[in-house]
CSV table of C-alpha atoms in Angstrom, one decimal:
chain,number,residue,atom,x,y,z
A,19,UNK,CA,53.6,32.8,175.2
A,20,UNK,CA,56.5,31.9,172.8
A,21,UNK,CA,59.8,33.9,172.4
A,22,UNK,CA,58.5,35.1,168.8
A,23,UNK,CA,55.2,36.6,170.3
A,24,UNK,CA,56.9,38.4,173.3
A,25,UNK,CA,59.9,39.8,171.0
A,26,UNK,CA,57.3,41.3,168.4
A,27,UNK,CA,55.2,42.7,171.3
A,28,UNK,CA,58.4,44.5,172.6
A,29,UNK,CA,59.5,45.8,169.0
A,30,UNK,CA,55.8,47.0,168.5
A,31,UNK,CA,55.9,48.7,171.8
A,32,UNK,CA,59.0,50.5,171.1
A,33,UNK,CA,57.8,51.7,167.6
A,34,UNK,CA,54.4,52.7,169.2
A,35,UNK,CA,56.2,54.9,171.9
A,36,UNK,CA,58.2,56.6,169.3
A,37,UNK,CA,55.3,58.3,167.6
A,38,UNK,CA,55.4,62.2,167.7
A,39,UNK,CA,54.0,63.7,171.0
A,40,UNK,CA,51.1,65.3,169.2
A,41,UNK,CA,49.9,61.9,168.0
A,42,UNK,CA,50.2,60.5,171.5
A,43,UNK,CA,48.4,63.4,173.0
A,44,UNK,CA,45.3,62.8,170.7
A,45,UNK,CA,45.3,58.9,170.7
A,46,UNK,CA,46.6,58.3,174.1
A,47,UNK,CA,48.0,54.9,174.5
A,48,UNK,CA,45.4,53.3,172.5
A,49,UNK,CA,47.9,52.4,169.7
A,50,UNK,CA,50.4,50.8,172.0
A,51,UNK,CA,47.7,48.7,173.9
A,52,UNK,CA,45.8,47.6,170.7
A,53,UNK,CA,48.8,46.4,169.0
A,54,UNK,CA,50.1,44.6,172.1
A,55,UNK,CA,46.5,42.8,172.3
A,56,UNK,CA,46.7,42.0,168.8
A,57,UNK,CA,50.2,40.3,168.4
A,58,UNK,CA,48.9,37.0,170.1
A,59,UNK,CA,45.7,36.9,168.2
A,60,UNK,CA,47.7,37.7,164.8
A,61,UNK,CA,50.3,35.1,165.5
A,62,UNK,CA,47.6,32.4,166.2
A,63,UNK,CA,45.7,33.5,162.9
A,64,UNK,CA,48.4,34.2,160.4
A,65,UNK,CA,51.6,33.5,161.8
A,66,UNK,CA,54.8,35.2,160.8
A,67,UNK,CA,53.0,36.8,157.8
A,68,UNK,CA,50.4,38.6,160.1
A,69,UNK,CA,53.1,39.8,162.4
A,70,UNK,CA,55.2,41.1,159.6
A,71,UNK,CA,52.1,43.0,158.3
A,72,UNK,CA,51.3,44.3,161.8
A,73,UNK,CA,54.9,45.5,162.3
A,74,UNK,CA,54.8,46.9,158.7
A,75,UNK,CA,51.8,49.1,159.3
A,76,UNK,CA,53.3,50.9,162.4
A,77,UNK,CA,56.8,51.1,160.8
A,78,UNK,CA,55.5,52.8,157.8
A,79,UNK,CA,53.0,55.0,159.6
A,80,UNK,CA,55.5,56.2,162.0
A,81,UNK,CA,57.8,58.4,159.5
A,82,UNK,CA,54.3,59.5,157.9
A,83,UNK,CA,53.1,60.8,161.0
A,84,UNK,CA,56.4,62.7,161.8
A,85,UNK,CA,56.1,64.2,158.5
A,86,UNK,CA,52.5,65.1,158.8
A,87,UNK,CA,53.3,66.7,162.4
A,88,UNK,CA,56.3,68.7,160.7
A,89,UNK,CA,53.9,69.9,158.0
A,90,UNK,CA,51.1,71.1,160.2
A,91,UNK,CA,53.8,72.9,162.6
A,92,UNK,CA,55.3,74.5,159.6
A,93,UNK,CA,52.0,75.5,158.3
A,94,UNK,CA,50.8,76.8,161.7
A,95,UNK,CA,54.0,78.9,161.6
A,96,UNK,CA,53.7,80.5,158.1
A,97,UNK,CA,49.9,81.1,158.1
A,98,UNK,CA,49.4,85.1,158.5
A,99,UNK,CA,46.9,85.6,161.1
A,100,UNK,CA,43.9,87.4,159.6
A,101,UNK,CA,44.0,90.9,160.9
A,102,UNK,CA,40.3,91.7,160.3
A,103,UNK,CA,38.8,89.0,162.0
A,104,UNK,CA,37.5,89.9,165.4
A,105,UNK,CA,35.3,92.4,167.1
A,106,UNK,CA,36.4,96.2,166.8
A,107,UNK,CA,35.0,99.1,169.0
A,108,UNK,CA,34.4,102.5,167.7
A,109,UNK,CA,36.4,105.5,168.9
A,110,UNK,CA,34.1,108.3,169.4
A,111,UNK,CA,36.6,111.1,169.4
A,112,UNK,CA,38.6,109.9,166.5
A,113,UNK,CA,35.6,109.1,164.3
A,114,UNK,CA,33.6,111.4,162.2
A,115,UNK,CA,30.0,110.1,162.1
A,116,UNK,CA,27.1,111.4,160.0
A,117,UNK,CA,24.8,113.5,162.3
A,118,UNK,CA,22.0,111.2,161.2
A,119,UNK,CA,23.7,108.1,162.1
A,120,UNK,CA,25.9,108.9,165.4
A,121,UNK,CA,25.8,106.0,167.9
A,122,UNK,CA,26.7,106.1,171.6
A,123,UNK,CA,28.6,102.9,171.2
A,124,UNK,CA,29.6,101.1,167.8
A,125,UNK,CA,31.0,97.6,167.0
A,126,UNK,CA,31.9,95.9,163.9
A,127,UNK,CA,32.5,92.1,163.9
A,128,UNK,CA,34.2,90.3,161.1
A,129,UNK,CA,33.8,86.6,161.1
A,130,UNK,CA,36.1,84.7,158.6
A,131,UNK,CA,34.0,82.5,156.0
A,132,UNK,CA,35.5,80.3,153.1
A,133,UNK,CA,34.8,83.0,150.6
A,134,UNK,CA,35.5,86.2,152.7
A,135,UNK,CA,33.8,87.7,155.9
A,136,UNK,CA,30.4,88.2,157.4
A,137,UNK,CA,30.1,91.6,158.9
A,138,UNK,CA,28.2,92.2,162.0
A,139,UNK,CA,27.3,96.0,162.9
A,140,UNK,CA,25.7,96.9,166.2
A,141,UNK,CA,25.8,99.3,168.8
A,142,UNK,CA,23.7,101.5,171.1
A,143,UNK,CA,22.0,104.5,169.7
A,144,UNK,CA,19.5,106.8,171.7
A,145,UNK,CA,19.8,104.4,174.6
A,146,UNK,CA,18.7,101.5,172.4
A,147,UNK,CA,20.4,98.4,171.1
A,148,UNK,CA,20.5,98.5,167.3
A,149,UNK,CA,21.8,96.2,164.8
A,150,UNK,CA,22.3,96.3,161.1
A,151,UNK,CA,21.4,93.1,159.2
A,152,UNK,CA,24.7,90.8,159.0
A,153,UNK,CA,26.1,90.9,155.5
A,154,UNK,CA,28.7,88.9,153.8
A,155,UNK,CA,31.6,90.7,152.0
A,156,UNK,CA,33.5,88.8,149.2
A,157,UNK,CA,36.7,90.5,148.5
A,158,UNK,CA,37.4,88.4,145.6
A,159,UNK,CA,36.2,90.7,142.7
A,160,UNK,CA,33.1,88.6,141.7
A,161,UNK,CA,29.8,90.2,141.4
A,162,UNK,CA,26.9,88.7,143.6
A,163,UNK,CA,23.2,89.6,144.0
A,164,UNK,CA,22.5,91.7,147.3
A,165,UNK,CA,20.7,89.2,149.5
A,166,UNK,CA,20.5,88.6,153.2
A,167,UNK,CA,22.2,85.5,154.7
A,168,UNK,CA,19.3,83.6,154.1
A,169,UNK,CA,19.4,84.4,150.3
A,170,UNK,CA,16.2,86.5,150.7
A,171,UNK,CA,16.1,90.1,149.2
A,172,UNK,CA,16.6,93.1,151.5
A,173,UNK,CA,14.1,95.7,151.9
A,174,UNK,CA,15.2,98.9,150.5
A,175,UNK,CA,17.8,97.7,148.1
A,176,UNK,CA,16.8,98.1,144.4
A,177,UNK,CA,16.1,94.9,142.4
A,178,UNK,CA,19.2,93.6,140.5
A,179,UNK,CA,21.7,95.3,142.8
A,180,UNK,CA,25.0,93.7,143.0
A,181,UNK,CA,27.6,93.5,145.5
A,182,UNK,CA,31.5,93.1,144.9
A,183,UNK,CA,34.7,93.6,146.8
A,184,UNK,CA,38.3,93.5,146.5
A,185,UNK,CA,41.5,93.1,148.7
A,186,UNK,CA,44.1,95.7,147.3
A,187,UNK,CA,46.6,94.6,149.9
A,188,UNK,CA,46.6,92.4,152.9
A,189,UNK,CA,45.5,95.4,155.2
A,190,UNK,CA,42.5,96.6,153.3
A,191,UNK,CA,39.4,95.3,151.8
A,192,UNK,CA,36.7,97.3,149.8
A,193,UNK,CA,33.1,96.4,149.3
A,194,UNK,CA,30.7,98.2,147.0
A,195,UNK,CA,26.9,98.0,145.9
A,196,UNK,CA,25.9,98.9,142.4
A,197,UNK,CA,22.8,98.8,140.4
A,198,UNK,CA,22.3,99.6,136.8
A,199,UNK,CA,25.9,100.5,136.6
A,200,UNK,CA,25.7,103.0,139.0
A,201,UNK,CA,27.4,102.6,142.4
A,202,UNK,CA,25.0,103.0,145.3
A,203,UNK,CA,27.3,102.8,148.2
A,204,UNK,CA,30.1,101.0,149.9
A,205,UNK,CA,33.1,101.0,152.0
A,206,UNK,CA,36.8,100.6,152.6
A,207,UNK,CA,38.0,98.8,155.6
A,208,UNK,CA,41.8,99.7,156.4
A,209,UNK,CA,43.7,98.0,159.1
A,210,UNK,CA,46.8,100.2,160.7
A,211,UNK,CA,50.3,98.7,160.1
A,212,UNK,CA,50.4,97.7,163.7
A,213,UNK,CA,47.1,95.8,163.4
A,214,UNK,CA,45.4,97.9,166.3
A,215,UNK,CA,43.3,100.2,164.4
A,216,UNK,CA,40.5,99.7,161.7
A,217,UNK,CA,39.4,102.9,159.7
A,218,UNK,CA,36.1,102.5,157.9
A,219,UNK,CA,35.3,105.0,155.2
A,220,UNK,CA,31.7,104.2,154.1
A,221,UNK,CA,29.3,106.3,152.1
A,222,UNK,CA,26.0,105.7,150.1
A,223,UNK,CA,22.2,106.0,150.6
A,224,UNK,CA,20.5,105.0,153.9
A,225,UNK,CA,17.0,105.0,155.2
A,226,UNK,CA,17.4,108.5,156.1
A,227,UNK,CA,19.1,109.8,153.2
A,228,UNK,CA,22.9,110.0,151.8
A,229,UNK,CA,25.6,109.5,154.4
A,230,UNK,CA,29.5,109.7,154.7
A,231,UNK,CA,31.0,108.2,157.7
A,232,UNK,CA,34.7,107.8,158.7
A,233,UNK,CA,35.0,105.5,161.7
A,234,UNK,CA,37.9,104.8,163.5
A,235,UNK,CA,37.8,101.5,165.6
A,236,UNK,CA,40.1,99.6,167.9
A,237,UNK,CA,40.3,95.8,168.4
A,238,UNK,CA,38.2,94.8,171.2
A,239,UNK,CA,37.1,92.0,173.4
A,240,UNK,CA,34.8,94.1,175.4
A,241,UNK,CA,31.2,93.3,175.3
A,242,UNK,CA,28.8,96.1,174.5
A,243,UNK,CA,27.8,97.6,177.9
A,244,UNK,CA,23.9,97.7,177.2
A,245,UNK,CA,22.0,98.1,180.5
A,246,UNK,CA,19.6,95.3,179.5
A,247,UNK,CA,22.4,92.7,179.8
A,248,UNK,CA,23.9,93.9,183.0
A,249,UNK,CA,24.8,91.0,184.9
A,250,UNK,CA,23.4,88.5,182.6
A,251,UNK,CA,26.4,87.9,180.3
A,252,UNK,CA,29.7,86.5,181.5
A,253,UNK,CA,32.5,89.0,180.2
A,254,UNK,CA,34.6,86.0,178.7
A,255,UNK,CA,31.9,84.9,176.5
A,256,UNK,CA,31.8,86.0,173.0
A,257,UNK,CA,29.0,88.4,172.4
A,258,UNK,CA,27.7,89.6,169.2
A,259,UNK,CA,24.5,91.8,168.7
A,260,UNK,CA,22.6,90.7,165.8
A,261,UNK,CA,19.1,91.0,164.3
A,262,UNK,CA,16.7,88.2,163.7
A,263,UNK,CA,13.3,88.1,162.5
A,264,UNK,CA,10.6,87.9,165.4
A,265,UNK,CA,7.0,87.8,164.2
A,266,UNK,CA,8.1,89.1,160.7
A,267,UNK,CA,9.8,92.0,162.1
A,268,UNK,CA,13.8,92.3,162.2
A,269,UNK,CA,14.4,93.1,165.8
A,270,UNK,CA,17.9,93.2,167.5
A,271,UNK,CA,19.1,90.3,169.6
A,272,UNK,CA,22.4,89.3,171.1
A,273,UNK,CA,24.1,86.0,170.4
A,274,UNK,CA,26.4,84.8,173.2
A,275,UNK,CA,28.8,82.0,171.8
A,276,UNK,CA,30.4,79.9,174.5
A,277,UNK,CA,31.4,76.3,174.9
A,278,UNK,CA,30.3,75.6,171.3
A,279,UNK,CA,26.9,76.7,172.2
A,280,UNK,CA,24.9,79.6,171.0
A,281,UNK,CA,22.5,81.2,173.3
A,282,UNK,CA,20.3,83.8,171.9
A,283,UNK,CA,19.1,86.8,174.0
A,284,UNK,CA,16.2,88.4,172.5
A,285,UNK,CA,15.3,92.1,173.7
A,286,UNK,CA,11.7,91.4,174.2
A,287,UNK,CA,10.7,94.7,175.8
A,288,UNK,CA,13.3,97.1,176.3
A,289,UNK,CA,10.9,99.3,178.7
A,290,UNK,CA,10.9,96.4,181.2
A,291,UNK,CA,14.7,96.4,181.2
A,292,UNK,CA,15.0,92.8,180.5
A,293,UNK,CA,16.9,90.6,178.2
A,294,UNK,CA,15.3,87.4,177.9
A,295,UNK,CA,17.2,84.2,177.0
A,296,UNK,CA,15.1,82.9,174.4
A,297,UNK,CA,16.6,79.6,173.2
A,298,UNK,CA,19.9,77.7,173.2
A,299,UNK,CA,21.3,75.3,170.5
B,5,UNK,CA,40.1,79.2,160.9
B,6,UNK,CA,36.7,78.6,159.3
B,7,UNK,CA,35.7,74.5,159.3
B,8,UNK,CA,35.4,72.8,156.0
B,9,UNK,CA,32.1,72.4,154.6
B,10,UNK,CA,30.7,68.8,154.6
B,11,UNK,CA,30.8,68.6,150.7
B,12,UNK,CA,34.6,69.4,150.9
B,13,UNK,CA,35.3,65.8,152.6
B,14,UNK,CA,33.8,63.9,149.6
B,15,UNK,CA,34.7,61.4,148.2
B,16,UNK,CA,35.5,60.2,151.6
B,17,UNK,CA,38.4,58.0,152.1
B,18,UNK,CA,37.3,54.2,152.6
B,19,UNK,CA,39.0,53.9,155.9
B,20,UNK,CA,37.2,57.1,157.2
B,21,UNK,CA,33.8,55.9,155.9
B,22,UNK,CA,34.0,52.7,157.8
B,23,UNK,CA,35.3,54.3,161.1
B,24,UNK,CA,32.3,56.7,160.6
B,25,UNK,CA,30.1,54.0,159.9
B,26,UNK,CA,31.1,52.1,163.1
B,27,UNK,CA,30.3,54.9,165.2
B,28,UNK,CA,26.7,55.7,163.8
B,29,UNK,CA,25.1,53.4,166.5
B,30,UNK,CA,27.0,54.9,169.4
B,31,UNK,CA,30.4,55.4,171.1
B,32,UNK,CA,33.1,53.1,170.3
B,33,UNK,CA,36.9,52.5,171.3
B,34,UNK,CA,39.5,51.7,168.9
B,35,UNK,CA,39.6,48.0,169.3
B,36,UNK,CA,35.8,47.9,168.9
B,37,UNK,CA,35.8,50.0,165.6
B,38,UNK,CA,38.4,47.7,164.4
B,39,UNK,CA,36.5,44.6,165.2
B,40,UNK,CA,33.2,46.0,163.8
B,41,UNK,CA,34.8,46.8,160.5
B,42,UNK,CA,36.3,43.5,160.2
B,43,UNK,CA,33.1,41.8,161.0
B,44,UNK,CA,30.9,44.1,158.7
B,45,UNK,CA,33.2,43.7,155.8
B,46,UNK,CA,33.2,39.8,156.2
B,47,UNK,CA,37.1,40.2,157.1
B,48,UNK,CA,37.8,41.9,153.9
B,49,UNK,CA,38.7,45.2,155.5
B,50,UNK,CA,41.2,45.1,158.5
B,51,UNK,CA,42.1,48.3,160.0
B,52,UNK,CA,45.7,47.7,161.4
B,53,UNK,CA,46.4,49.6,164.6
B,54,UNK,CA,48.6,52.5,163.4
B,55,UNK,CA,46.4,53.1,160.2
B,56,UNK,CA,43.4,53.0,162.5
B,57,UNK,CA,44.7,55.4,165.1
B,58,UNK,CA,46.3,57.8,162.3
B,59,UNK,CA,42.7,58.1,160.8
B,60,UNK,CA,41.1,58.6,164.2
B,61,UNK,CA,43.6,61.4,164.7
B,62,UNK,CA,42.7,63.2,161.5
B,63,UNK,CA,39.0,62.5,161.9
B,64,UNK,CA,39.2,64.3,165.4
B,65,UNK,CA,41.2,67.2,163.8
B,66,UNK,CA,38.7,67.6,161.0
B,67,UNK,CA,35.9,67.7,163.8
B,68,UNK,CA,34.2,64.6,162.4
B,69,UNK,CA,34.5,62.7,165.4
B,70,UNK,CA,35.1,63.7,169.0
B,71,UNK,CA,36.7,61.7,172.0
B,72,UNK,CA,33.7,61.1,174.4
B,73,UNK,CA,34.0,62.3,178.0
B,74,UNK,CA,32.0,59.6,179.3
B,75,UNK,CA,33.5,56.2,180.2
B,76,UNK,CA,32.0,52.8,181.0
B,77,UNK,CA,31.9,51.5,184.6
B,78,UNK,CA,35.4,49.8,185.4
B,79,UNK,CA,33.7,46.4,185.6
B,80,UNK,CA,32.4,46.6,182.3
B,81,UNK,CA,35.1,47.7,180.3
B,82,UNK,CA,38.8,48.9,180.7
B,83,UNK,CA,38.5,52.3,182.1
B,84,UNK,CA,41.6,53.6,180.3
B,85,UNK,CA,40.0,53.0,177.0
B,86,UNK,CA,39.3,56.3,175.0
B,87,UNK,CA,35.8,56.2,173.4
B,88,UNK,CA,35.0,58.1,170.3
B,89,UNK,CA,31.6,59.6,169.0
B,90,UNK,CA,30.3,61.0,165.8
B,91,UNK,CA,29.9,64.7,165.7
B,92,UNK,CA,27.2,66.5,163.8
B,93,UNK,CA,29.6,67.4,161.1
B,94,UNK,CA,30.6,63.6,160.6
B,95,UNK,CA,27.1,62.6,160.6
B,96,UNK,CA,26.4,65.1,157.9
B,97,UNK,CA,29.5,63.9,155.9
B,98,UNK,CA,28.4,60.3,156.4
B,99,UNK,CA,25.2,61.0,154.9
B,100,UNK,CA,26.4,63.0,152.0
B,101,UNK,CA,28.8,60.2,151.1
B,102,UNK,CA,26.1,57.6,151.6
B,103,UNK,CA,24.1,59.5,149.1
B,104,UNK,CA,27.0,59.9,146.8
B,105,UNK,CA,27.5,56.1,146.7
B,106,UNK,CA,23.9,55.5,146.2
B,107,UNK,CA,23.9,57.8,143.3
B,108,UNK,CA,26.9,55.9,141.7
B,109,UNK,CA,25.1,52.4,142.1
B,110,UNK,CA,22.0,54.2,140.4
B,111,UNK,CA,24.2,55.2,137.6
B,112,UNK,CA,25.7,51.9,137.2
B,113,UNK,CA,22.5,50.0,137.2
B,114,UNK,CA,20.9,52.3,134.8
B,115,UNK,CA,23.8,51.6,132.3
B,116,UNK,CA,23.8,47.9,132.9
B,117,UNK,CA,19.9,47.9,132.2
B,118,UNK,CA,20.7,50.0,129.2
B,119,UNK,CA,23.3,47.5,127.8
B,120,UNK,CA,21.0,44.5,128.5
B,121,UNK,CA,18.1,46.2,126.4
B,122,UNK,CA,20.5,47.0,123.8
């Protein structure tokens, strides 16, 4: 190997090792090894021009990678954590439930989307797992038709009903539904300044008539304590109770997200006390 | 942080497209990707090491590719090499970009045909 090649390999190695730690964590020593392997080949094929091109590539990418790493760090430091995202558990003592809609346990889960949130409301009522249909909240002021997550009409919602929402301040979002210019219902979701408490004021027309609820919830990573799930769900798994169409009917079920997979537990027959794992995807 | 929609990656950067295309048939290491791109493009597209690994890093961060946990047997390949594979999102983005390019070619062909007729 001639002096030129070994010198270029040394320079290349030095530059490759100077890349940011974050870069080397992801790419390992692949950059270093690939370049070293290429130097003799490039020298044979293109001579000095190829070597200059190879070194120019790494020398130009080095400051770019540092800049990109610093920008990523700066962005991470300045992005405000979404206060609403996560699971909130109802506080029975502090909440004022409507007598017709008083659950034993209540949970709200907000999942952030590109345009707002998806709200999952679920809990235990009369000893049964219950869940509302998951619904989107768009706090951007735009009016959208009230449909389910699959774009289908929701039974009981008048045709032409439109949903809209706003975020008056970073701690509050509002969501309302109106039809023919008349507000049918909606709610305000307000987070306390310490970020630990969510107060939901909700009113409107439900299946059992008009209702008004003031629910106080605290941030929770605790999974619902439904007896059907005893011993079946690991506590560190992220569990949401949801509803899905089973044989044409909307039935509650539990979604259990872990390791990037999602297991769905249908509650097939509450009387048998069994939550069956239906499918995994 | 919600992940980007596949459409948000379009139009796909040329280097990214070539890398995703190389991973379409299976897992591949950095050097393998470089050689395949070079061969496929008839020597016209050369991904130099820093450009290649910079792109791989960004593709991993965006969730379009992932490092494969599996390694070949040491007698078959250098066990220290990192292998990369296409994710479902990467596959979707590649499909969308392919459709976009096909559409562009269709438009171009239609224009040429129109010009030839007139």
